Amino acid sequence: MSLLRTRSGSGKSKNQIILIFVSKKISWKPGTLIYPLPAALISCGTSPEDYNLFTVSWMGTICSNPPMCYISVRKERHSYNIIKESGEFVINLTNEDLAFAADWCGVRSGKDYNKFEEMKLTAVPGEMVKAPIVQESPLCIECKIKEIIELGSHDMFISDVINVQADSRYIDPETDTFKLSDAKLIAYSHGHYYKLGEEIGKFGWTVQKKKK
Amino acid sequence: MSLLRTRSGSGKSKNQIILIFVSKKISWKPGTLIYPLPAALISCGTSPEDYNLFTVSWMGTICSNPPMCYISVRKERHSYNIIKESGEFVINLTNEDLAFAADWCGVRSGKDYNKFEEMKLTAVPGEMVKAPIVQESPLCIECKIKEIIELGSHDMFISDVINVQADSRYIDPETDTFKLSDAKLIAYSHGHYYKLGEEIGKFGWTVQKKKK
């Protein structure tokens, strides 16, 4: 908490106010507070009739080489069985244009809606998986499940990244590099969606120039 | 790619330029492109002499109930054995004030530096683990390892969240809720650190008001 000390000025008309903030930690109940995270659209299904979309933030990279990732999904979710049975899914990163769909597909169920249709998104079969990619997403990561670990409320799908489809508009034709920074990705943090703001620095910037 | 069509004006002085962007996907090599992510400071060690700090983005929540998370770490990293032997670590979320430390601790090794000292950060033993928390972090997540999965370049430490320490300055005394949005967390995306920018909406916002 903050300590507030007020000292009167010595005979003069001005008062000095000194604010001292003392950082104090409070133990909180154990919880899921790792943020910020993506709010990615996960697409699944092996044929247009059972294509579905849902939103996940419990996801991440777990290995660089080979490239591997996970998503954690509740058994109750409509897509759970589709993913489990097909052994495949696609992670579609979301940008500002897809923020509405990211939220909506996270609170509505594929039992009740054809989410691709409702969100006017385009399903295109993956290159290496039967699951569709979301054509409007800047980056679509095609995944094949290696192992399912039951943890409690969520099962973790440990997966190999087997292909990535990148929107050509973010590829610099001169350097042939993918400029994800141009894609205006969104972040999810503790119940709120945010745009990415000002850049602070590039990886390694603190050792590339003199420390002040 | 973009198609550019130029039509001449019919005798008048103005030209019409129509730009049509056609979204096209290009298959990219399979890679680790899930972003944005945290750039969290992981603290470890059981006594002040072996306390260390390093930066991780391959991390996330894997289960809500019980609260569980993971970090993936290369065997070559100085902290790898410290974490493996102690079975514990702390995830310290980073904000704008900690961006320098987040980058620096990710490119320097604990073999060569006392990183707490170099970054002028304060190590305080955890409440439920021997590993220290970073007192300057807005939120410190104390973790106990349950299982280690060898994947390739990285080993995944599957862990229970056993305690969370929150900076009291972000706790709203009226509602007793933790306002992580005030903590100015940073995001890491494809080699760049960013501030979180403008808020787009709250979880569920798309079903709380009328859709346009």
Tab-separated table of C-alpha atoms in Angstrom:
chain	number	residue	atom	x	y	z
A	1	MET	CA	0.000	0.000	0.000
A	2	SER	CA	1.029	3.598	-0.248
A	3	LEU	CA	2.247	5.652	2.640
A	4	LEU	CA	1.281	9.284	2.558
A	5	ARG	CA	3.343	11.749	4.510
A	6	THR	CA	2.455	15.399	4.608
A	7	ARG	CA	4.947	17.933	5.902
A	8	SER	CA	3.985	21.519	6.594
A	9	GLY	CA	6.148	24.180	5.063
A	10	SER	CA	8.277	26.143	7.528
A	11	GLY	CA	6.420	29.401	7.812
A	12	LYS	CA	6.092	29.816	4.047
A	13	SER	CA	2.823	29.491	2.206
A	14	LYS	CA	3.726	26.261	0.418
A	15	ASN	CA	3.197	22.802	1.771
A	16	GLN	CA	5.320	19.894	0.715
A	17	ILE	CA	3.585	16.666	-0.055
A	18	ILE	CA	5.775	13.632	-0.328
A	19	LEU	CA	4.291	10.463	-1.667
A	20	ILE	CA	6.195	7.288	-0.996
A	21	PHE	CA	4.956	4.137	-2.642
A	22	VAL	CA	6.036	1.006	-0.896
A	23	SER	CA	5.516	-2.079	-2.985
A	24	LYS	CA	3.803	-4.700	-0.901
A	25	LYS	CA	2.779	-8.135	-2.027
A	26	ILE	CA	-0.486	-9.788	-1.099
A	27	SER	CA	-0.930	-13.536	-1.426
A	28	TRP	CA	-3.756	-14.307	-3.747
A	29	LYS	CA	-5.516	-17.534	-4.392
A	30	PRO	CA	-3.614	-19.734	-6.872
A	31	GLY	CA	-5.009	-18.941	-10.295
A	32	THR	CA	-4.483	-18.720	-14.006
A	33	LEU	CA	-2.923	-15.308	-14.348
A	34	ILE	CA	-0.276	-15.678	-17.022
A	35	TYR	CA	-0.921	-12.803	-19.443
A	36	PRO	CA	-0.955	-11.363	-22.107
A	37	LEU	CA	-1.915	-14.231	-24.403
A	38	PRO	CA	-3.300	-14.707	-27.888
A	39	ALA	CA	-7.050	-15.094	-28.393
A	40	ALA	CA	-6.732	-17.445	-31.326
A	41	LEU	CA	-9.491	-18.982	-33.397
A	42	ILE	CA	-9.104	-22.748	-33.437
A	43	SER	CA	-10.651	-24.371	-36.493
A	44	CYS	CA	-11.396	-28.065	-36.721
A	45	GLY	CA	-13.445	-30.689	-38.505
A	46	THR	CA	-12.757	-32.938	-41.469
A	47	SER	CA	-15.594	-31.941	-43.800
A	48	PRO	CA	-17.594	-28.726	-44.304
A	49	GLU	CA	-20.592	-30.123	-42.358
A	50	ASP	CA	-18.637	-30.455	-39.133
A	51	TYR	CA	-16.228	-27.544	-39.506
A	52	ASN	CA	-16.180	-25.524	-36.317
A	53	LEU	CA	-14.422	-22.573	-34.780
A	54	PHE	CA	-13.747	-21.684	-31.165
A	55	THR	CA	-11.477	-19.356	-29.255
A	56	VAL	CA	-8.612	-20.392	-27.039
A	57	SER	CA	-6.088	-18.545	-24.921
A	58	TRP	CA	-4.698	-21.554	-23.062
A	59	MET	CA	-2.182	-22.243	-25.811
A	60	GLY	CA	1.483	-21.748	-26.570
A	61	THR	CA	4.725	-22.968	-28.028
A	62	ILE	CA	6.288	-25.829	-26.084
A	63	CYS	CA	9.312	-26.668	-28.234
A	64	SER	CA	11.253	-24.843	-30.960
A	65	ASN	CA	12.847	-27.837	-32.649
A	66	PRO	CA	10.787	-29.733	-33.631
A	67	PRO	CA	8.173	-26.970	-33.576
A	68	MET	CA	5.487	-28.044	-31.127
A	69	CYS	CA	2.596	-26.353	-29.404
A	70	TYR	CA	-0.413	-27.105	-27.251
A	71	ILE	CA	-3.970	-26.038	-26.742
A	72	SER	CA	-5.937	-26.871	-23.601
A	73	VAL	CA	-9.649	-27.518	-24.079
A	74	ARG	CA	-12.530	-28.368	-21.755
A	75	LYS	CA	-14.176	-31.719	-22.478
A	76	GLU	CA	-17.597	-29.996	-22.566
A	77	ARG	CA	-16.709	-27.858	-25.540
A	78	HIS	CA	-18.387	-28.810	-28.802
A	79	SER	CA	-15.050	-28.957	-30.615
A	80	TYR	CA	-13.398	-31.238	-28.070
A	81	ASN	CA	-14.550	-34.474	-29.679
A	82	ILE	CA	-14.079	-33.197	-33.215
A	83	ILE	CA	-10.441	-32.452	-32.423
A	84	LYS	CA	-9.880	-35.644	-30.476
A	85	GLU	CA	-11.325	-37.849	-33.207
A	86	SER	CA	-9.664	-36.122	-36.148
A	87	GLY	CA	-6.341	-35.632	-34.334
A	88	GLU	CA	-5.925	-32.257	-36.025
A	89	PHE	CA	-6.690	-28.574	-35.676
A	90	VAL	CA	-5.553	-25.185	-36.938
A	91	ILE	CA	-4.521	-22.204	-34.806
A	92	ASN	CA	-5.583	-18.999	-36.589
A	93	LEU	CA	-3.997	-15.899	-35.063
A	94	THR	CA	-6.387	-12.997	-34.633
A	95	ASN	CA	-5.891	-9.359	-35.476
A	96	GLU	CA	-7.988	-6.257	-34.930
A	97	ASP	CA	-10.318	-7.194	-37.812
A	98	LEU	CA	-10.949	-10.582	-36.186
A	99	ALA	CA	-11.459	-9.307	-32.624
A	100	PHE	CA	-15.240	-9.527	-32.852
A	101	ALA	CA	-15.072	-13.118	-34.118
A	102	ALA	CA	-12.501	-14.010	-31.451
A	103	ASP	CA	-14.851	-12.910	-28.716
A	104	TRP	CA	-18.062	-14.203	-30.262
A	105	CYS	CA	-16.671	-17.657	-31.113
A	106	GLY	CA	-15.480	-17.935	-27.505
A	107	VAL	CA	-18.933	-17.461	-25.997
A	108	ARG	CA	-21.169	-19.180	-28.559
A	109	SER	CA	-21.287	-22.902	-29.238
A	110	GLY	CA	-20.934	-24.769	-32.502
A	111	LYS	CA	-23.951	-26.808	-31.355
A	112	ASP	CA	-26.124	-23.766	-31.996
A	113	TYR	CA	-24.397	-21.909	-34.809
A	114	ASN	CA	-22.446	-22.368	-37.994
A	115	LYS	CA	-19.762	-20.026	-36.791
A	116	PHE	CA	-17.976	-19.608	-40.123
A	117	GLU	CA	-21.245	-18.447	-41.648
A	118	GLU	CA	-22.266	-16.257	-38.738
A	119	MET	CA	-18.902	-14.480	-38.716
A	120	LYS	CA	-18.680	-14.400	-42.540
A	121	LEU	CA	-15.337	-16.171	-42.410
A	122	THR	CA	-13.954	-18.390	-45.122
A	123	ALA	CA	-13.032	-22.009	-44.420
A	124	VAL	CA	-10.381	-23.409	-46.743
A	125	PRO	CA	-9.029	-26.936	-46.192
A	126	GLY	CA	-5.523	-26.928	-44.744
A	127	GLU	CA	-2.514	-27.911	-46.822
A	128	MET	CA	-1.423	-30.707	-44.509
A	129	VAL	CA	-4.564	-31.273	-42.410
A	130	LYS	CA	-8.209	-31.795	-43.271
A	131	ALA	CA	-9.216	-29.117	-40.768
A	132	PRO	CA	-9.910	-25.761	-42.416
A	133	ILE	CA	-7.894	-22.602	-42.047
A	134	VAL	CA	-9.604	-19.255	-41.536
A	135	GLN	CA	-8.699	-17.501	-44.768
A	136	GLU	CA	-9.054	-14.060	-43.143
A	137	SER	CA	-6.450	-14.802	-40.453
A	138	PRO	CA	-2.938	-13.383	-40.959
A	139	LEU	CA	-1.308	-16.642	-39.881
A	140	CYS	CA	-2.698	-20.176	-39.726
A	141	ILE	CA	-0.773	-22.900	-37.925
A	142	GLU	CA	-1.674	-26.465	-38.919
A	143	CYS	CA	-1.272	-28.911	-36.036
A	144	LYS	CA	-1.312	-32.665	-35.571
A	145	ILE	CA	-1.956	-34.063	-32.109
A	146	LYS	CA	0.742	-36.265	-30.577
A	147	GLU	CA	-0.609	-36.817	-27.106
A	148	ILE	CA	-3.560	-35.827	-24.943
A	149	ILE	CA	-2.913	-35.201	-21.252
A	150	GLU	CA	-5.898	-35.052	-18.886
A	151	LEU	CA	-5.271	-32.439	-16.236
A	152	GLY	CA	-8.619	-31.580	-14.642
A	153	SER	CA	-10.974	-28.997	-16.110
A	154	HIS	CA	-8.878	-29.039	-19.293
A	155	ASP	CA	-7.185	-31.633	-21.458
A	156	MET	CA	-3.936	-30.591	-23.057
A	157	PHE	CA	-3.425	-31.442	-26.728
A	158	ILE	CA	0.336	-31.723	-27.240
A	159	SER	CA	0.843	-31.200	-30.965
A	160	ASP	CA	3.329	-30.943	-33.777
A	161	VAL	CA	3.258	-27.853	-35.981
A	162	ILE	CA	3.258	-29.394	-39.438
A	163	ASN	CA	2.579	-26.387	-41.632
A	164	VAL	CA	2.117	-22.637	-41.435
A	165	GLN	CA	0.122	-20.567	-43.913
A	166	ALA	CA	0.962	-16.888	-43.909
A	167	ASP	CA	-0.998	-14.105	-45.553
A	168	SER	CA	1.110	-12.911	-48.460
A	169	ARG	CA	0.352	-9.278	-47.692
A	170	TYR	CA	2.628	-9.511	-44.630
A	171	ILE	CA	5.530	-11.042	-46.480
A	172	ASP	CA	8.216	-8.608	-47.476
A	173	PRO	CA	8.983	-9.534	-51.101
A	174	GLU	CA	12.493	-8.088	-50.863
A	175	THR	CA	13.683	-10.015	-47.829
A	176	ASP	CA	11.149	-12.877	-48.002
A	177	THR	CA	10.503	-12.429	-44.289
A	178	PHE	CA	7.135	-12.525	-42.614
A	179	LYS	CA	6.374	-9.228	-40.898
A	180	LEU	CA	3.999	-10.287	-38.150
A	181	SER	CA	4.315	-6.782	-36.698
A	182	ASP	CA	2.222	-5.488	-39.635
A	183	ALA	CA	-0.619	-7.901	-38.899
A	184	LYS	CA	-2.016	-5.927	-35.926
A	185	LEU	CA	-2.414	-8.943	-33.674
A	186	ILE	CA	-4.552	-8.596	-30.593
A	187	ALA	CA	-3.718	-9.692	-27.054
A	188	TYR	CA	-5.997	-11.072	-24.373
A	189	SER	CA	-5.230	-10.166	-20.780
A	190	HIS	CA	-7.340	-11.019	-17.748
A	191	GLY	CA	-10.726	-10.640	-19.382
A	192	HIS	CA	-9.904	-7.837	-21.811
A	193	TYR	CA	-8.798	-7.684	-25.445
A	194	TYR	CA	-6.154	-5.133	-26.412
A	195	LYS	CA	-4.445	-3.865	-29.514
A	196	LEU	CA	-0.678	-4.171	-29.414
A	197	GLY	CA	0.650	-0.698	-28.695
A	198	GLU	CA	3.964	1.080	-29.013
A	199	GLU	CA	7.038	-1.036	-29.660
A	200	ILE	CA	9.497	-1.001	-26.771
A	201	GLY	CA	12.395	-2.731	-28.450
A	202	LYS	CA	13.661	-5.642	-30.435
A	203	PHE	CA	14.878	-8.878	-28.890
A	204	GLY	CA	18.431	-8.233	-27.643
A	205	TRP	CA	18.188	-4.464	-27.776
A	206	THR	CA	19.587	-4.078	-24.254
A	207	VAL	CA	22.952	-5.518	-25.232
A	208	GLN	CA	23.182	-3.894	-28.640
A	209	LYS	CA	23.495	-0.369	-27.416
A	210	LYS	CA	25.186	1.150	-24.399
A	211	LYS	CA	23.296	0.831	-21.186
A	212	LYS	CA	22.493	4.255	-19.766
B	1	MET	CA	-0.763	-10.226	-53.208
B	2	SER	CA	-2.215	-6.925	-54.239
B	3	LEU	CA	-3.584	-6.218	-57.658
B	4	LEU	CA	-3.210	-2.702	-58.905
B	5	ARG	CA	-5.508	-1.464	-61.614
B	6	THR	CA	-5.237	2.005	-63.023
B	7	ARG	CA	-7.988	3.480	-65.132
B	8	SER	CA	-7.569	6.728	-66.990
B	9	GLY	CA	-10.222	9.336	-66.535
B	10	SER	CA	-12.437	9.893	-69.570
B	11	GLY	CA	-11.072	13.130	-70.893
B	12	LYS	CA	-11.184	14.835	-67.480
B	13	SER	CA	-8.083	15.685	-65.532
B	14	LYS	CA	-8.604	13.113	-62.782
B	15	ASN	CA	-7.422	9.522	-62.809
B	16	GLN	CA	-9.102	6.784	-60.850
B	17	ILE	CA	-6.907	4.355	-58.996
B	18	ILE	CA	-8.578	1.237	-57.692
B	19	LEU	CA	-6.672	-0.983	-55.336
B	20	ILE	CA	-7.957	-4.503	-54.823
B	21	PHE	CA	-6.306	-6.591	-52.155
B	22	VAL	CA	-6.693	-10.294	-52.624
B	23	SER	CA	-5.757	-12.295	-49.580
B	24	LYS	CA	-3.489	-15.137	-50.610
B	25	LYS	CA	-1.862	-17.648	-48.335
B	26	ILE	CA	1.694	-18.842	-48.700
B	27	SER	CA	2.856	-22.029	-47.033
B	28	TRP	CA	5.700	-21.283	-44.699
B	29	LYS	CA	8.058	-23.615	-42.959
B	30	PRO	CA	6.524	-25.068	-39.773
B	31	GLY	CA	7.600	-22.794	-36.959
B	32	THR	CA	6.910	-21.308	-33.585
B	33	LEU	CA	4.669	-18.419	-34.475
B	34	ILE	CA	2.039	-18.304	-31.750
B	35	TYR	CA	1.995	-14.666	-30.603
B	36	PRO	CA	1.626	-12.373	-28.656
B	37	LEU	CA	3.063	-13.921	-25.511
B	38	PRO	CA	4.367	-12.759	-22.149
B	39	ALA	CA	8.090	-12.158	-21.690
B	40	ALA	CA	8.151	-13.270	-18.076
B	41	LEU	CA	11.076	-13.332	-15.696
B	42	ILE	CA	11.464	-16.802	-14.235
B	43	SER	CA	13.187	-16.822	-10.860
B	44	CYS	CA	14.663	-19.923	-9.310
B	45	GLY	CA	17.130	-21.225	-6.759
B	46	THR	CA	16.805	-22.283	-3.146
B	47	SER	CA	19.289	-19.935	-1.472
B	48	PRO	CA	20.550	-16.437	-2.299
B	49	GLU	CA	23.860	-17.781	-3.682
B	50	ASP	CA	22.142	-19.705	-6.470
B	51	TYR	CA	19.179	-17.420	-7.111
B	52	ASN	CA	18.842	-16.803	-10.826
B	53	LEU	CA	16.565	-15.058	-13.266
B	54	PHE	CA	15.886	-15.723	-16.929
B	55	THR	CA	13.277	-14.796	-19.485
B	56	VAL	CA	10.755	-17.148	-21.023
B	57	SER	CA	7.991	-16.775	-23.583
B	58	TRP	CA	7.328	-20.474	-24.133
B	59	MET	CA	4.888	-20.582	-21.239
B	60	GLY	CA	1.185	-20.610	-20.569
B	61	THR	CA	-1.797	-21.839	-18.639
B	62	ILE	CA	-2.656	-25.462	-19.321
B	63	CYS	CA	-5.542	-26.033	-16.878
B	64	SER	CA	-7.920	-23.770	-14.952
B	65	ASN	CA	-8.944	-26.181	-12.212
B	66	PRO	CA	-6.580	-27.127	-10.682
B	67	PRO	CA	-4.575	-24.102	-11.860
B	68	MET	CA	-1.632	-25.438	-13.840
B	69	CYS	CA	0.932	-23.962	-16.170
B	70	TYR	CA	4.107	-24.832	-18.006
B	71	ILE	CA	7.384	-23.313	-19.029
B	72	SER	CA	9.614	-24.838	-21.704
B	73	VAL	CA	13.356	-24.495	-21.166
B	74	ARG	CA	16.445	-25.540	-23.118
B	75	LYS	CA	18.716	-27.949	-21.262
B	76	GLU	CA	21.701	-25.677	-21.962
B	77	ARG	CA	20.274	-22.805	-19.973
B	78	HIS	CA	21.984	-22.110	-16.659
B	79	SER	CA	18.679	-22.261	-14.780
B	80	TYR	CA	17.631	-25.600	-16.232
B	81	ASN	CA	19.358	-27.708	-13.573
B	82	ILE	CA	18.490	-25.326	-10.755
B	83	ILE	CA	14.806	-25.692	-11.621
B	84	LYS	CA	14.996	-29.421	-12.216
B	85	GLU	CA	16.763	-30.099	-8.917
B	86	SER	CA	14.650	-27.789	-6.770
B	87	GLY	CA	11.371	-28.687	-8.504
B	88	GLU	CA	10.207	-25.085	-8.185
B	89	PHE	CA	10.211	-21.726	-9.910
B	90	VAL	CA	8.356	-18.423	-9.947
B	91	ILE	CA	6.818	-16.733	-13.003
B	92	ASN	CA	7.128	-12.955	-12.587
B	93	LEU	CA	5.008	-11.031	-15.092
B	94	THR	CA	6.779	-8.082	-16.650
B	95	ASN	CA	5.511	-4.567	-17.204
B	96	GLU	CA	6.962	-1.546	-18.958
B	97	ASP	CA	9.312	-0.831	-16.023
B	98	LEU	CA	10.687	-4.368	-16.293
B	99	ALA	CA	11.052	-4.461	-20.093
B	100	PHE	CA	14.788	-3.787	-19.949
B	101	ALA	CA	15.306	-6.602	-17.424
B	102	ALA	CA	13.081	-8.934	-19.461
B	103	ASP	CA	15.275	-8.467	-22.504
B	104	TRP	CA	18.615	-8.405	-20.707
B	105	CYS	CA	17.923	-11.501	-18.586
B	106	GLY	CA	16.970	-13.336	-21.769
B	107	VAL	CA	20.302	-12.775	-23.482
B	108	ARG	CA	22.741	-12.928	-20.555
B	109	SER	CA	23.609	-16.016	-18.543
B	110	GLY	CA	23.504	-16.572	-14.805
B	111	LYS	CA	26.912	-18.228	-15.214
B	112	ASP	CA	28.383	-14.800	-15.847
B	113	TYR	CA	26.202	-12.419	-13.880
B	114	ASN	CA	24.255	-12.051	-10.681
B	115	LYS	CA	21.200	-10.908	-12.559
B	116	PHE	CA	19.233	-9.657	-9.551
B	117	GLU	CA	22.151	-7.370	-8.689
B	118	GLU	CA	22.810	-6.273	-12.261
B	119	MET	CA	19.155	-5.353	-12.811
B	120	LYS	CA	18.764	-3.898	-9.287
B	121	LEU	CA	15.872	-6.228	-8.623
B	122	THR	CA	14.865	-7.520	-5.211
B	123	ALA	CA	14.723	-11.253	-4.486
B	124	VAL	CA	12.313	-12.186	-1.708
B	125	PRO	CA	11.747	-15.861	-0.854
B	126	GLY	CA	8.381	-17.126	-2.040
B	127	GLU	CA	5.552	-17.849	0.365
B	128	MET	CA	5.145	-21.462	-0.708
B	129	VAL	CA	8.409	-22.118	-2.565
B	130	LYS	CA	12.049	-21.519	-1.720
B	131	ALA	CA	12.583	-19.822	-5.078
B	132	PRO	CA	12.519	-16.033	-4.831
B	133	ILE	CA	9.916	-13.721	-6.264
B	134	VAL	CA	10.927	-10.525	-8.060
B	135	GLN	CA	9.548	-7.925	-5.660
B	136	GLU	CA	9.248	-5.337	-8.476
B	137	SER	CA	6.960	-7.538	-10.584
B	138	PRO	CA	3.225	-6.780	-10.509
B	139	LEU	CA	2.340	-10.471	-10.221
B	140	CYS	CA	4.423	-13.439	-9.106
B	141	ILE	CA	3.166	-16.974	-9.697
B	142	GLU	CA	4.737	-19.645	-7.482
B	143	CYS	CA	4.958	-23.008	-9.230
B	144	LYS	CA	5.798	-26.573	-8.260
B	145	ILE	CA	6.840	-28.996	-10.990
B	146	LYS	CA	4.732	-32.116	-11.463
B	147	GLU	CA	6.293	-33.623	-14.542
B	148	ILE	CA	9.062	-32.931	-17.033
B	149	ILE	CA	8.461	-33.865	-20.670
B	150	GLU	CA	11.442	-34.012	-23.024
B	151	LEU	CA	10.387	-32.757	-26.451
B	152	GLY	CA	13.549	-31.881	-28.366
B	153	SER	CA	15.272	-28.516	-28.067
B	154	HIS	CA	13.103	-27.791	-25.022
B	155	ASP	CA	11.892	-29.676	-21.967
B	156	MET	CA	8.431	-28.811	-20.759
B	157	PHE	CA	7.961	-28.325	-17.009
B	158	ILE	CA	4.324	-29.158	-16.279
B	159	SER	CA	3.567	-27.412	-13.001
B	160	ASP	CA	0.971	-26.639	-10.377
B	161	VAL	CA	0.328	-23.009	-9.496
B	162	ILE	CA	0.505	-23.112	-5.711
B	163	ASN	CA	0.452	-19.432	-4.825
B	164	VAL	CA	0.151	-16.022	-6.428
B	165	GLN	CA	1.581	-12.811	-4.993
B	166	ALA	CA	0.024	-9.653	-6.313
B	167	ASP	CA	1.317	-6.133	-5.911
B	168	SER	CA	-1.091	-4.388	-3.577
B	169	ARG	CA	-1.053	-1.235	-5.664
B	170	TYR	CA	-3.113	-3.018	-8.336
B	171	ILE	CA	-5.717	-4.314	-5.924
B	172	ASP	CA	-8.875	-2.263	-5.824
B	173	PRO	CA	-9.581	-1.888	-2.088
B	174	GLU	CA	-13.301	-1.393	-2.714
B	175	THR	CA	-13.946	-4.521	-4.746
B	176	ASP	CA	-10.895	-6.516	-3.610
B	177	THR	CA	-10.221	-7.381	-7.242
B	178	PHE	CA	-6.847	-7.413	-8.894
B	179	LYS	CA	-6.688	-4.914	-11.735
B	180	LEU	CA	-4.063	-6.430	-13.985
B	181	SER	CA	-5.020	-3.849	-16.625
B	182	ASP	CA	-3.359	-1.171	-14.476
B	183	ALA	CA	-0.073	-3.052	-14.358
B	184	LYS	CA	1.008	-2.080	-17.900
B	185	LEU	CA	2.101	-5.574	-18.894
B	186	ILE	CA	4.241	-5.974	-21.971
B	187	ALA	CA	3.792	-8.448	-24.798
B	188	TYR	CA	6.413	-10.241	-26.867
B	189	SER	CA	5.623	-10.907	-30.502
B	190	HIS	CA	7.981	-12.377	-33.080
B	191	GLY	CA	11.152	-10.725	-31.839
B	192	HIS	CA	9.665	-7.461	-30.595
B	193	TYR	CA	8.416	-6.191	-27.240
B	194	TYR	CA	5.262	-4.071	-27.194
B	195	LYS	CA	3.210	-2.100	-24.728
B	196	LEU	CA	-0.399	-3.191	-24.556
B	197	GLY	CA	-2.373	-0.578	-26.446
B	198	GLU	CA	-5.988	0.467	-26.690
B	199	GLU	CA	-8.593	-1.838	-25.182
B	200	ILE	CA	-10.894	-3.376	-27.789
B	201	GLY	CA	-13.447	-4.909	-25.454
B	202	LYS	CA	-14.157	-7.061	-22.475
B	203	PHE	CA	-14.644	-10.824	-22.664
B	204	GLY	CA	-18.193	-11.431	-23.912
B	205	TRP	CA	-18.715	-7.907	-25.208
B	206	THR	CA	-20.030	-9.153	-28.552
B	207	VAL	CA	-23.076	-10.775	-26.980
B	208	GLN	CA	-23.767	-8.069	-24.437
B	209	LYS	CA	-24.787	-5.409	-26.903
B	210	LYS	CA	-26.653	-5.533	-30.158
B	211	LYS	CA	-24.685	-6.735	-33.119
B	212	LYS	CA	-24.586	-4.156	-35.875
